[in-house]
PDB file of C-alpha atoms in Angstrom:
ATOM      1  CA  UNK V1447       0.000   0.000   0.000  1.00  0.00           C
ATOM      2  CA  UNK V1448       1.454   3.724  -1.133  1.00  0.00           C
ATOM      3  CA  UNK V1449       2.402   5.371   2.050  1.00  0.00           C
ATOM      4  CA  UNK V1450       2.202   9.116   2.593  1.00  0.00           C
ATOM      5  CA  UNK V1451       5.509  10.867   2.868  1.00  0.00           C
ATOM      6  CA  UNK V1452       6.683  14.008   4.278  1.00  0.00           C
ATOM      7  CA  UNK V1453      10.109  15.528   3.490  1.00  0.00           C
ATOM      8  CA  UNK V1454      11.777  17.091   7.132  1.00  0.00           C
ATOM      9  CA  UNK V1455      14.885  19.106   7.223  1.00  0.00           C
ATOM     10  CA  UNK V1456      16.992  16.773   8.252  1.00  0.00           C
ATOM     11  CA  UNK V1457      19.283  18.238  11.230  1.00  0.00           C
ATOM     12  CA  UNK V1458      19.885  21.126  13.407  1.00  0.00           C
ATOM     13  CA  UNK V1459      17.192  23.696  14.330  1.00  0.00           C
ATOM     14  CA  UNK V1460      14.899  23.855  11.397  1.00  0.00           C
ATOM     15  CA  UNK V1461      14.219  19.745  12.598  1.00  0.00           C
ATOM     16  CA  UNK V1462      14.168  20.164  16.123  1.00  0.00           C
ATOM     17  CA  UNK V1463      11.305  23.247  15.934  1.00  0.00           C
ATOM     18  CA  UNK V1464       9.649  20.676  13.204  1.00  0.00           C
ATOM     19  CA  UNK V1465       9.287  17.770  15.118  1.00  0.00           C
ATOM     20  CA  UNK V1466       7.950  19.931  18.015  1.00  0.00           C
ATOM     21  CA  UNK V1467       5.009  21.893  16.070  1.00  0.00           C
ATOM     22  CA  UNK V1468       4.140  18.015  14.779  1.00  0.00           C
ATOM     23  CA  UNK V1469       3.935  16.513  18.354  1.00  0.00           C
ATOM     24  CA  UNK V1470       2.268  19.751  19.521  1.00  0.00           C
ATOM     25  CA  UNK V1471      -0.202  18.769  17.189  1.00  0.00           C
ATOM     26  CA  UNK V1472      -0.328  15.230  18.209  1.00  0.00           C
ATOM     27  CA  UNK V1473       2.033  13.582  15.300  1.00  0.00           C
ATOM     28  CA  UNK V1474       5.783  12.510  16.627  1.00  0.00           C
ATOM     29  CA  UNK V1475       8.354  12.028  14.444  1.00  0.00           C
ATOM     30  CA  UNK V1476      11.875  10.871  15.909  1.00  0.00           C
ATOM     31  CA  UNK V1477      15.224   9.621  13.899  1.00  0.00           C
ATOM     32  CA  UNK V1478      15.803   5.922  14.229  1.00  0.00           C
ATOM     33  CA  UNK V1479      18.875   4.155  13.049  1.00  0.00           C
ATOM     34  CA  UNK V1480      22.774   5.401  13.619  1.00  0.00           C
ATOM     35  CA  UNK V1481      23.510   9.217  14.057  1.00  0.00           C
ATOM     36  CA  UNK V1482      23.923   9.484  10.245  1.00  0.00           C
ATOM     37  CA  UNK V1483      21.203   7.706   8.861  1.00  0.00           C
ATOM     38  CA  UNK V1484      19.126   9.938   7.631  1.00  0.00           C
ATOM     39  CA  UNK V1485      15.699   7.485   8.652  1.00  0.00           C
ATOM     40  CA  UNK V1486      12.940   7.809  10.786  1.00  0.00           C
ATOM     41  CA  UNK V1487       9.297   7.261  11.514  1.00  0.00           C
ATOM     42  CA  UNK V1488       5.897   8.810  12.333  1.00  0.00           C
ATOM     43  CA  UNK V1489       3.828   8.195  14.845  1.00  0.00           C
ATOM     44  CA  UNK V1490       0.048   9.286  15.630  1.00  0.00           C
ATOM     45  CA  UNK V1491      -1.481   8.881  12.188  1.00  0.00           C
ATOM     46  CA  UNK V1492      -1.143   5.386  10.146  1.00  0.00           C
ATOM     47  CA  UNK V1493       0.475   5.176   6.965  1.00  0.00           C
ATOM     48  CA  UNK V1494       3.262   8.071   7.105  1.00  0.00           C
ATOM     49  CA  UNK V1495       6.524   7.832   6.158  1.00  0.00           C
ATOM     50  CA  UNK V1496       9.427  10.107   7.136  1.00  0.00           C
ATOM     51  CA  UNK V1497      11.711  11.513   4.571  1.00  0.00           C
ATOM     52  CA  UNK V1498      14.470  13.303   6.254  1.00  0.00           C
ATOM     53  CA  UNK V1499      16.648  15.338   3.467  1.00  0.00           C
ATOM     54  CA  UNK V1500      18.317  19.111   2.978  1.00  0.00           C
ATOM     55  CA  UNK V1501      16.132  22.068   3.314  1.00  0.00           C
ATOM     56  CA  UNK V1502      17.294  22.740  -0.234  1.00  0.00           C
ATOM     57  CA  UNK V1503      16.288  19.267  -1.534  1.00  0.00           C
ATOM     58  CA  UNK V1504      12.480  19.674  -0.651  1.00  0.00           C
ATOM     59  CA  UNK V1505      11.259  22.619  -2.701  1.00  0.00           C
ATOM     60  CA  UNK V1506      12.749  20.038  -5.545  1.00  0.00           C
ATOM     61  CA  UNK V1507      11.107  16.373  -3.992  1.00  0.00           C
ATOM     62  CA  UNK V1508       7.592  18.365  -3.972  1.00  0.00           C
ATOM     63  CA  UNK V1509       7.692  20.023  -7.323  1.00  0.00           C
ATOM     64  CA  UNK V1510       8.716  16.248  -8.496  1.00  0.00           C
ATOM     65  CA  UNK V1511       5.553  14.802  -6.636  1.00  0.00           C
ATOM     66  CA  UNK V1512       8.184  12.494  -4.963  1.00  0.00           C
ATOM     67  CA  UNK V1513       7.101  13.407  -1.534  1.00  0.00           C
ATOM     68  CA  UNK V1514       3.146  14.477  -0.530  1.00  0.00           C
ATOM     69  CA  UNK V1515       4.235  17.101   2.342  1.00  0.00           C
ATOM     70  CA  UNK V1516       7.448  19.061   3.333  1.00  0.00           C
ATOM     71  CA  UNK V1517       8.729  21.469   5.254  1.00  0.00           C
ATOM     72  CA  UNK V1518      11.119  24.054   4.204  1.00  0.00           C
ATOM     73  CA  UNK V1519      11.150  27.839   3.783  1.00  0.00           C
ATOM     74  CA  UNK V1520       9.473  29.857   1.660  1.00  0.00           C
ATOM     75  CA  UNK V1521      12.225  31.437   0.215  1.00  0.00           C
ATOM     76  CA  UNK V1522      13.586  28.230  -0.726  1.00  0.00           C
ATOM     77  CA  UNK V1523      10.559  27.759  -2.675  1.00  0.00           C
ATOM     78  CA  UNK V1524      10.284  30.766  -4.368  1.00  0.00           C
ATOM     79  CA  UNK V1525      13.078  30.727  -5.580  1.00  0.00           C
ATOM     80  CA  UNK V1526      13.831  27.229  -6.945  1.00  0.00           C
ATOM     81  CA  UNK V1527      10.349  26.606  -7.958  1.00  0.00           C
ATOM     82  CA  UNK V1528       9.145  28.845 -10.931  1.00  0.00           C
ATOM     83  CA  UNK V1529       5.479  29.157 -11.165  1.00  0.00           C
ATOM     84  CA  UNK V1530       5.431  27.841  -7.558  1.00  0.00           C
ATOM     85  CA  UNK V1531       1.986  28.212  -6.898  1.00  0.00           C
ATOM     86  CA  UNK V1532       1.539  25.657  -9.574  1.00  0.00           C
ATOM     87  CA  UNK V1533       3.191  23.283  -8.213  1.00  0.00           C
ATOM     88  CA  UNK V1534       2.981  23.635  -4.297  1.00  0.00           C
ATOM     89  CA  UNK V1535      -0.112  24.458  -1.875  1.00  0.00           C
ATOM     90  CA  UNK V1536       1.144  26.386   1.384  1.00  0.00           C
ATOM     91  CA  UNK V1537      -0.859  24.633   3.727  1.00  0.00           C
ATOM     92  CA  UNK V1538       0.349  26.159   7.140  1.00  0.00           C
ATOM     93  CA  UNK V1539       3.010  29.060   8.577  1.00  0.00           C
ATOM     94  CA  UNK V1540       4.716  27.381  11.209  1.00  0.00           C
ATOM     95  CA  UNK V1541       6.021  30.240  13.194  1.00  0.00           C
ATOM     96  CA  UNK V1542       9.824  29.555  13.268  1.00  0.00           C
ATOM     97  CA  UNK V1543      12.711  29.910  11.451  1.00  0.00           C
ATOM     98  CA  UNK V1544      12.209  33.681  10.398  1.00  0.00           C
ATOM     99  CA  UNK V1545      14.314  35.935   7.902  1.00  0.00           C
ATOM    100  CA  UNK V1546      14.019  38.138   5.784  1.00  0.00           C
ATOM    101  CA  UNK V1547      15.810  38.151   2.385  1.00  0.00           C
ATOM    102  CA  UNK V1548      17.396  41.624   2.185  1.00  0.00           C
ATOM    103  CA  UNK V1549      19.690  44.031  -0.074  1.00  0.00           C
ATOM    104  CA  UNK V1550      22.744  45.761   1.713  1.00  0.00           C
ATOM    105  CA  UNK V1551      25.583  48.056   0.853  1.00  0.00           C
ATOM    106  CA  UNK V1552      28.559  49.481   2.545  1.00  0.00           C
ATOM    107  CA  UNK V1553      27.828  51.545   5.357  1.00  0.00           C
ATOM    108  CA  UNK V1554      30.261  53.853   3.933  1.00  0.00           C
ATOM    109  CA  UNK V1555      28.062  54.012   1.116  1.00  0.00           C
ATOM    110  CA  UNK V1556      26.409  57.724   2.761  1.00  0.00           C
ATOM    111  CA  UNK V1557      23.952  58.881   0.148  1.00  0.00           C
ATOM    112  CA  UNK V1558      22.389  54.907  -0.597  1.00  0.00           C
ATOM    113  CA  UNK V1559      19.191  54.255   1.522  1.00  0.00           C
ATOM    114  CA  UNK V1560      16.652  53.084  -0.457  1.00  0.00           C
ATOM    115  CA  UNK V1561      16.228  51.003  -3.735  1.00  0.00           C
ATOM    116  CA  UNK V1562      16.109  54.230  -5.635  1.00  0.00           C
ATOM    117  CA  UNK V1563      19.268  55.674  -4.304  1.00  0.00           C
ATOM    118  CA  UNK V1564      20.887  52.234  -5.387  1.00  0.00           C
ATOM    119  CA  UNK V1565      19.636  52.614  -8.716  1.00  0.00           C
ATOM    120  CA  UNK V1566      21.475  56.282  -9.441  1.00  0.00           C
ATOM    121  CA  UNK V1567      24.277  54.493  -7.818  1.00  0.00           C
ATOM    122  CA  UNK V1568      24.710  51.681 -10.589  1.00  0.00           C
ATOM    123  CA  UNK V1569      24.109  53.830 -13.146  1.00  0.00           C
ATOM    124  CA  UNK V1570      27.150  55.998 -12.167  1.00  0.00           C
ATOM    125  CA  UNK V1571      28.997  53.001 -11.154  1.00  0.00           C
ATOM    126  CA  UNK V1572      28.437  51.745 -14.993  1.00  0.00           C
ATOM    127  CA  UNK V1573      29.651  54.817 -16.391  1.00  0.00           C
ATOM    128  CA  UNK V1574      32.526  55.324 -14.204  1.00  0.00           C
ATOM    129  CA  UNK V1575      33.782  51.656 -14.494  1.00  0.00           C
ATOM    130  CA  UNK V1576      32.748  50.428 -17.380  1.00  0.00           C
ATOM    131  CA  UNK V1577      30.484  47.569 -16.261  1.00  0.00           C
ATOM    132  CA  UNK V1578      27.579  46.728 -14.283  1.00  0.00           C
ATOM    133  CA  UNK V1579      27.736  47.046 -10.262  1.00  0.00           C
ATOM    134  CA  UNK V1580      27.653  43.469  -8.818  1.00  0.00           C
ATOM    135  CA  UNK V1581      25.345  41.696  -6.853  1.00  0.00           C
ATOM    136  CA  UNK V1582      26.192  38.544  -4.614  1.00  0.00           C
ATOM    137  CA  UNK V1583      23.319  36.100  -4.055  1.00  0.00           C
ATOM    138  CA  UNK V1584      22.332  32.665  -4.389  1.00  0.00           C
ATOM    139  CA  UNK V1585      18.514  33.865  -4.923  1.00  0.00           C
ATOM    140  CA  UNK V1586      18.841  35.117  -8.235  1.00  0.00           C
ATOM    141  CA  UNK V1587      14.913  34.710  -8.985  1.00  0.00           C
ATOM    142  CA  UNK V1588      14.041  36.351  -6.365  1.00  0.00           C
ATOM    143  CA  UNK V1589      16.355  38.925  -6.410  1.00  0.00           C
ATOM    144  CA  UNK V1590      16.216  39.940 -10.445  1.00  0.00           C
ATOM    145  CA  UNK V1591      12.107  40.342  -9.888  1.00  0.00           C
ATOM    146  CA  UNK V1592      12.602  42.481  -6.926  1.00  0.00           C
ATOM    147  CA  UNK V1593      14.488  45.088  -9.066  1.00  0.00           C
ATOM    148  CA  UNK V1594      13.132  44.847 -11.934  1.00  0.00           C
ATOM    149  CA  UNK V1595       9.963  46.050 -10.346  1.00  0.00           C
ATOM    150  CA  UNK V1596      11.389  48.854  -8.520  1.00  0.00           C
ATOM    151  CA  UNK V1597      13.037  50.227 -11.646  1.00  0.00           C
ATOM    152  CA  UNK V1598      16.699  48.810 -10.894  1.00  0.00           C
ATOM    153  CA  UNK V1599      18.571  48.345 -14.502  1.00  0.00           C
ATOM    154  CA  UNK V1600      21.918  49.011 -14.159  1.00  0.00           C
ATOM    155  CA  UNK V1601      23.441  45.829 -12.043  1.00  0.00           C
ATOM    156  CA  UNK V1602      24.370  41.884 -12.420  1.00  0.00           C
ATOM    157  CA  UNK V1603      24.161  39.267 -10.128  1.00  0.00           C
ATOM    158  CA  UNK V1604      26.751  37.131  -9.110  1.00  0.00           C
ATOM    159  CA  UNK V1605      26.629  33.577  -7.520  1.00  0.00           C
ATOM    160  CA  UNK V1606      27.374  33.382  -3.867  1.00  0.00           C
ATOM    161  CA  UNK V1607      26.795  30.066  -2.200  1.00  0.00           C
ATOM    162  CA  UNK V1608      28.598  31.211   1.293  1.00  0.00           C
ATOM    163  CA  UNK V1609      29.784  33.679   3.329  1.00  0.00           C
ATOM    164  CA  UNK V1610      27.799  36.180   0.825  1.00  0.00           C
ATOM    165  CA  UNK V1611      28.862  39.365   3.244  1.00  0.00           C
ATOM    166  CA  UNK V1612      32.668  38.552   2.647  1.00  0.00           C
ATOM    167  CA  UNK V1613      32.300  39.167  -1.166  1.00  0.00           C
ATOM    168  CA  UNK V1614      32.217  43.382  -1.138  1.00  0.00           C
ATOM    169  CA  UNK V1615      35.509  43.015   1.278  1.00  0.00           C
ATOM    170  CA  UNK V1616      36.703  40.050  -1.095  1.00  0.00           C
ATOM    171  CA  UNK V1617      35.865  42.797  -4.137  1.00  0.00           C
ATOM    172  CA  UNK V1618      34.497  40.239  -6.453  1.00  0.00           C
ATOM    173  CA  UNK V1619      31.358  42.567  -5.445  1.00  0.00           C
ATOM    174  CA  UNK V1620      29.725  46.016  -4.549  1.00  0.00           C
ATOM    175  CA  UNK V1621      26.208  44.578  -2.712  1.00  0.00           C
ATOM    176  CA  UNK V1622      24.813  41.774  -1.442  1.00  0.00           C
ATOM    177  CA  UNK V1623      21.424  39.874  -1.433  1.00  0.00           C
ATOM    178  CA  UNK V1624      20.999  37.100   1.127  1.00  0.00           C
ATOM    179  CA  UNK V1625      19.218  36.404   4.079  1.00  0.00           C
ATOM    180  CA  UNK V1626      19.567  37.831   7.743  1.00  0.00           C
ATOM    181  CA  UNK V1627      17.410  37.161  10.848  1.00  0.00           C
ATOM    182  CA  UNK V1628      19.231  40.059  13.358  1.00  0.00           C
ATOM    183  CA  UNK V1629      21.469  41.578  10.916  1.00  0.00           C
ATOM    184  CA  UNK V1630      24.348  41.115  13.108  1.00  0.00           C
ATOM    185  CA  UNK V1631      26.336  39.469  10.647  1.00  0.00           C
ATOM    186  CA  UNK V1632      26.148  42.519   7.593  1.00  0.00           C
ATOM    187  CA  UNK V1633      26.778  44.989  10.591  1.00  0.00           C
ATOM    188  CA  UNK V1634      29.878  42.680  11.649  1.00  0.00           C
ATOM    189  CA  UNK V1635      30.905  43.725   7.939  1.00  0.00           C
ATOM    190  CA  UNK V1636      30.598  47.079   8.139  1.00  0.00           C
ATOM    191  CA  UNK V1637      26.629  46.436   5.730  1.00  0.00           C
ATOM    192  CA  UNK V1638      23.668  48.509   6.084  1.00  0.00           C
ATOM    193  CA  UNK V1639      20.238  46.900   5.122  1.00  0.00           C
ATOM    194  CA  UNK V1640      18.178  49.166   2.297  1.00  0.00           C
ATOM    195  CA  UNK V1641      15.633  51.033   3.791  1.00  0.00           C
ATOM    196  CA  UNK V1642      11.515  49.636   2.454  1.00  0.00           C
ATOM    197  CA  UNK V1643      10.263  46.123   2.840  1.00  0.00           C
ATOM    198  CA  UNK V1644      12.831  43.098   2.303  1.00  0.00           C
ATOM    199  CA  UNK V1645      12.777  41.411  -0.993  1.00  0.00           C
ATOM    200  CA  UNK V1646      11.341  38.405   0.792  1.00  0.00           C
ATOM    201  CA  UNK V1647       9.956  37.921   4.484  1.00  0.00           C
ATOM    202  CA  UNK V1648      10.362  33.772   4.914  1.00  0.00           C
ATOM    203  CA  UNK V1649       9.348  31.462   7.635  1.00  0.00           C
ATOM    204  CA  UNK V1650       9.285  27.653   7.868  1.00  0.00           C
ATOM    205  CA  UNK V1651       6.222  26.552   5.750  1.00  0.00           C
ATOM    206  CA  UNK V1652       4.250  22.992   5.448  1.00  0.00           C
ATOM    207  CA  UNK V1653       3.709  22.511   1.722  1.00  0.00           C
ATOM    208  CA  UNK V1654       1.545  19.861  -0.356  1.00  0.00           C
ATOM    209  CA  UNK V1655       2.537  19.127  -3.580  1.00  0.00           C
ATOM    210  CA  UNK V1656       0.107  19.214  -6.232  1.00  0.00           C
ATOM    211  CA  UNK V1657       1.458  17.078  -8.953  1.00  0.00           C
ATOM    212  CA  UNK V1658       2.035  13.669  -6.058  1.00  0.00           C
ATOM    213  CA  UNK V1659      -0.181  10.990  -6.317  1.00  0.00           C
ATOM    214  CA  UNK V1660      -3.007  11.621  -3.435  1.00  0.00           C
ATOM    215  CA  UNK V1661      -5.473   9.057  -4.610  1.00  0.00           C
ATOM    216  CA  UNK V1662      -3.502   6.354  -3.193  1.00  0.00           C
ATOM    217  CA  UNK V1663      -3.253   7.571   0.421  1.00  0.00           C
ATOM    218  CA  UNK V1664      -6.338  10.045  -0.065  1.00  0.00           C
ATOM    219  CA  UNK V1665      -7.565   8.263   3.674  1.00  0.00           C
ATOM    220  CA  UNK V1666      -4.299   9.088   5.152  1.00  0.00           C
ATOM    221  CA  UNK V1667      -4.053  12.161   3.966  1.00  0.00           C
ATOM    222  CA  UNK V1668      -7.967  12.948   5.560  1.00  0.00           C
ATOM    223  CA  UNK V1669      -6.368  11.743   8.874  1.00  0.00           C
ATOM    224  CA  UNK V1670      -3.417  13.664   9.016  1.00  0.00           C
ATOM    225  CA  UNK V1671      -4.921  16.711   7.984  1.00  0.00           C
ATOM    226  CA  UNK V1672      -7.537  16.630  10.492  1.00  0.00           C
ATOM    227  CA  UNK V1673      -4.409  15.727  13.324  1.00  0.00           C
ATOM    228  CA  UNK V1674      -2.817  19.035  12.028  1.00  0.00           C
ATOM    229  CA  UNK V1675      -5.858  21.205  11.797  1.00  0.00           C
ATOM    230  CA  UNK V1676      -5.785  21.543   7.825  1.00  0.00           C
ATOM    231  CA  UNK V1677      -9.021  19.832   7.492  1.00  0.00           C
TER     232      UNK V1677
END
């Protein structure tokens, strides 16, 4: 029988605050097996399975119908998943594991506050240098919509997959895009956050995932959405 399978970060924080907002809602979920198996197993609803992987893998196992339900957050989603509505159902918020994906320059930067102020800035940057002012991010989706509808031309993004504040001091670029929770670290490198709303405010997020095959654990899925309060 086809067993209903939910995708679970699979260490640290963002599993820990999972497992707890399941058993708060009467589902457990615990790791079996060695340290670094990446196994485990539901308990509270019949016919569940446990699918522990990266953060960054679910967005990609739901969009493939591979698992029913994950967790991840939603700016993992939006930004590997184009046309994401078409593909996921947000069925719940989960209330942890907030950030907001932001766009920072240098604090010595004196006349830059706002996305406006950045755009005058590449556009003199451009002329001055003789190429587009750079960008590190690893949410380029996200990130190239944001500008383009606030008006911002004059830029390129470049790939950062780590320690995205180190770039502007590493000068492979002039701003970053990434995402922050306090902020501490930009200030740390001398980075002041763009005044407005963030590109992206993101949270830990149950998804469904329209294109997996429900039919065959349609009960299950009654059950378990009922245990959650998604009925």
């Amino acid at each position: 029988m086809t067993r209903l399978k939910i995708g679970v970060p699979s260490k640290g924080r963002l599993m820990e605050k999972t497992f707890d907002w399941f058993a708060e809602r009467g589902v457990t979920m615990k790791r079996t097996g060695a340290e670094r198996e990446y196994s485990g197993e539901v308990e509270g609803v019949e016919g569940v399975d446990l699918v522990l992987l990266s953060a960054s893998e679910i967005p990609r196992e739901l969009a493939a119908g591979r698992i029913h339900m994950g967790v991840t957050g939603t700016d993992l989603v939006r930004e590997k998943l184009g046309d994401w509505q078409a593909q996921v159902e947000e069925l719940a918020p989960m209330g942890f594991g907030h950030a907001d994906l932001i766009i920072a320059v240098p604090e010595c930067w004196v006349d830059v506050e706002t996305l406006d102020d950045l755009d005058a800035v590449a556009a003199a940057f451009r002329a001055e240098h003789g190429f587009r002012l750079r960008i590190a991010t690893k949410y380029h989706r996200l990130v190239r919509d944001h500008l383009r509808a606030h008006g911002v031309a004059d830029y390129q993004l470049v790939d950062s997959q780590g320690a995205t504040e180190g770039t502007i001091r590493n000068l492979t670029a002039e701003a970053v895009a990434d995402i922050t929770s306090t902020g501490e670290t930009l200030r740390a490198n001398h980075l002041k956050i763009l005044d407005g709303e963030p590109v992206l405010r993101s949270q830990a997020t149950l998804f469904a995932a329209r294109h997996a095959d429900w039919n065959s654990v349609s009960d299950v899925a009654r059950a378990l959405r009922a245990r959650l309060g998604l009925a």
